[in-house]
Amino acid sequence: MSAPPDPLPPDLLQDAAATFGLLSATVRLHLLWLLAHDERDVGTLAEETGQSVATVSHHLGKLKLAGLVRARRHGKHQIHYIDDPHVVDIVRLAVQHHRELRPGSPRARHTRGA
């Protein structure tokens, strides 16, 4: 039998829950997915997500306030990038998990037949 896990302070749980809350918005998850692969400006992110520049800017603002995304100036553009490698891991794991559960994936076929 394994030892019980260390107790988690309530403020740590609240911070972790807040991160998942930010990731629960499809647009923000999509932005982080794109930024996990390369830095981009707002216009490019808007085009790639099918959202307006205003919508993307709004969501990037929330991600910046949470410390997940940062921006640097490059000429006339703000270039956005992920500032927390742990968030990249979380996003990639979540997407990969659901990708593998989709019908037709090798994992989905394996678990259905079990």
mmCIF file of C-alpha atoms in Angstrom:
data_model
loop_
_atom_site.group_PDB
_atom_site.id
_atom_site.type_symbol
_atom_site.label_atom_id
_atom_site.label_comp_id
_atom_site.label_asym_id
_atom_site.label_seq_id
_atom_site.Cartn_x
_atom_site.Cartn_y
_atom_site.Cartn_z
ATOM 1 C CA MET A 1 0.000 0.000 0.000
ATOM 2 C CA SER A 2 1.392 3.413 -0.902
ATOM 3 C CA ALA A 3 1.820 6.270 1.527
ATOM 4 C CA PRO A 4 -0.926 8.911 1.566
ATOM 5 C CA PRO A 5 -0.156 11.965 -0.566
ATOM 6 C CA ASP A 6 1.129 15.120 1.053
ATOM 7 C CA PRO A 7 -1.695 17.441 2.069
ATOM 8 C CA LEU A 8 -2.308 20.290 -0.344
ATOM 9 C CA PRO A 9 -2.816 23.803 0.985
ATOM 10 C CA PRO A 10 -6.150 25.328 -0.072
ATOM 11 C CA ASP A 11 -4.457 28.263 -1.821
ATOM 12 C CA LEU A 12 -2.386 25.862 -3.964
ATOM 13 C CA LEU A 13 -5.532 23.977 -4.961
ATOM 14 C CA GLN A 14 -7.247 27.258 -5.792
ATOM 15 C CA ASP A 15 -4.336 28.378 -7.977
ATOM 16 C CA ALA A 16 -4.307 25.053 -9.839
ATOM 17 C CA ALA A 17 -8.089 25.210 -10.305
ATOM 18 C CA ALA A 18 -7.749 28.762 -11.673
ATOM 19 C CA THR A 19 -5.268 27.520 -14.284
ATOM 20 C CA PHE A 20 -7.683 24.801 -15.363
ATOM 21 C CA GLY A 21 -10.434 27.406 -15.446
ATOM 22 C CA LEU A 22 -8.389 29.487 -17.890
ATOM 23 C CA LEU A 23 -7.761 26.397 -20.004
ATOM 24 C CA SER A 24 -11.459 25.513 -20.043
ATOM 25 C CA ALA A 25 -12.243 28.191 -22.642
ATOM 26 C CA THR A 26 -11.876 26.675 -26.108
ATOM 27 C CA VAL A 27 -10.408 29.860 -27.574
ATOM 28 C CA ARG A 28 -7.742 30.132 -24.870
ATOM 29 C CA LEU A 29 -6.853 26.459 -25.194
ATOM 30 C CA HIS A 30 -6.526 26.918 -28.964
ATOM 31 C CA LEU A 31 -4.319 29.992 -28.470
ATOM 32 C CA LEU A 32 -2.060 28.115 -26.085
ATOM 33 C CA TRP A 33 -1.906 25.138 -28.459
ATOM 34 C CA LEU A 34 -0.741 27.417 -31.270
ATOM 35 C CA LEU A 35 1.702 29.306 -29.044
ATOM 36 C CA ALA A 36 3.098 25.994 -27.765
ATOM 37 C CA HIS A 37 4.378 25.430 -31.288
ATOM 38 C CA ASP A 38 5.664 28.920 -32.084
ATOM 39 C CA GLU A 39 5.296 32.551 -31.073
ATOM 40 C CA ARG A 40 2.781 34.634 -33.041
ATOM 41 C CA ASP A 41 1.245 38.075 -33.309
ATOM 42 C CA VAL A 42 -2.428 38.804 -32.627
ATOM 43 C CA GLY A 43 -3.387 38.991 -36.297
ATOM 44 C CA THR A 44 -1.906 35.584 -37.038
ATOM 45 C CA LEU A 45 -3.594 34.076 -33.980
ATOM 46 C CA ALA A 46 -6.930 35.603 -35.008
ATOM 47 C CA GLU A 47 -6.599 34.173 -38.508
ATOM 48 C CA GLU A 48 -5.578 30.716 -37.275
ATOM 49 C CA THR A 49 -8.355 30.491 -34.681
ATOM 50 C CA GLY A 50 -11.086 32.051 -36.821
ATOM 51 C CA GLN A 51 -11.684 34.690 -34.151
ATOM 52 C CA SER A 52 -11.614 38.471 -34.374
ATOM 53 C CA VAL A 53 -8.492 40.364 -33.342
ATOM 54 C CA ALA A 54 -10.517 41.896 -30.493
ATOM 55 C CA THR A 55 -11.544 38.462 -29.192
ATOM 56 C CA VAL A 56 -8.005 37.111 -29.390
ATOM 57 C CA SER A 57 -6.629 40.226 -27.666
ATOM 58 C CA HIS A 58 -9.185 39.817 -24.877
ATOM 59 C CA HIS A 59 -8.214 36.199 -24.248
ATOM 60 C CA LEU A 60 -4.495 36.927 -24.514
ATOM 61 C CA GLY A 61 -4.999 39.593 -21.863
ATOM 62 C CA LYS A 62 -6.414 37.009 -19.480
ATOM 63 C CA LEU A 63 -3.573 34.613 -20.222
ATOM 64 C CA LYS A 64 -1.040 37.408 -19.644
ATOM 65 C CA LEU A 65 -2.617 38.370 -16.310
ATOM 66 C CA ALA A 66 -2.325 34.746 -15.227
ATOM 67 C CA GLY A 67 1.358 34.733 -16.177
ATOM 68 C CA LEU A 68 0.926 32.043 -18.836
ATOM 69 C CA VAL A 69 1.684 34.229 -21.861
ATOM 70 C CA ARG A 70 4.043 37.142 -22.428
ATOM 71 C CA ALA A 71 4.633 39.494 -25.340
ATOM 72 C CA ARG A 72 7.603 41.276 -26.790
ATOM 73 C CA ARG A 73 7.680 44.068 -29.309
ATOM 74 C CA HIS A 74 8.981 43.267 -32.785
ATOM 75 C CA GLY A 75 8.717 46.364 -34.962
ATOM 76 C CA LYS A 76 5.057 47.387 -34.990
ATOM 77 C CA HIS A 77 3.869 44.019 -33.677
ATOM 78 C CA GLN A 78 3.506 42.425 -30.283
ATOM 79 C CA ILE A 79 4.776 38.856 -30.522
ATOM 80 C CA HIS A 80 3.134 36.515 -28.005
ATOM 81 C CA TYR A 81 4.716 33.435 -26.510
ATOM 82 C CA ILE A 82 4.110 31.028 -23.648
ATOM 83 C CA ASP A 83 6.036 31.946 -20.528
ATOM 84 C CA ASP A 84 5.400 28.737 -18.590
ATOM 85 C CA PRO A 85 6.695 25.419 -19.979
ATOM 86 C CA HIS A 86 4.433 23.497 -17.580
ATOM 87 C CA VAL A 87 1.398 24.925 -19.359
ATOM 88 C CA VAL A 88 2.771 23.652 -22.668
ATOM 89 C CA ASP A 89 2.972 20.179 -21.128
ATOM 90 C CA ILE A 90 -0.587 20.372 -19.764
ATOM 91 C CA VAL A 91 -2.024 21.540 -23.098
ATOM 92 C CA ARG A 92 -0.138 18.949 -25.130
ATOM 93 C CA LEU A 93 -1.092 16.131 -22.745
ATOM 94 C CA ALA A 94 -4.767 17.117 -22.756
ATOM 95 C CA VAL A 95 -4.933 17.377 -26.543
ATOM 96 C CA GLN A 96 -3.017 14.117 -27.043
ATOM 97 C CA HIS A 97 -5.242 12.346 -24.519
ATOM 98 C CA HIS A 98 -8.404 13.334 -26.368
ATOM 99 C CA ARG A 99 -6.839 12.703 -29.760
ATOM 100 C CA GLU A 100 -6.130 9.110 -28.671
ATOM 101 C CA LEU A 101 -9.685 8.639 -27.412
ATOM 102 C CA ARG A 102 -11.234 9.600 -30.773
ATOM 103 C CA PRO A 103 -12.799 6.790 -32.787
ATOM 104 C CA GLY A 104 -10.299 5.283 -35.169
ATOM 105 C CA SER A 105 -7.230 5.980 -33.057
ATOM 106 C CA PRO A 106 -5.178 2.902 -32.058
ATOM 107 C CA ARG A 107 -5.796 3.580 -28.360
ATOM 108 C CA ALA A 108 -9.570 3.960 -28.844
ATOM 109 C CA ARG A 109 -9.709 0.616 -30.691
ATOM 110 C CA HIS A 110 -7.637 -1.027 -27.957
ATOM 111 C CA THR A 111 -9.792 0.253 -25.073
ATOM 112 C CA ARG A 112 -13.064 -0.620 -26.813
ATOM 113 C CA GLY A 113 -12.027 -4.204 -27.257
ATOM 114 C CA ALA A 114 -10.876 -4.607 -23.647
#
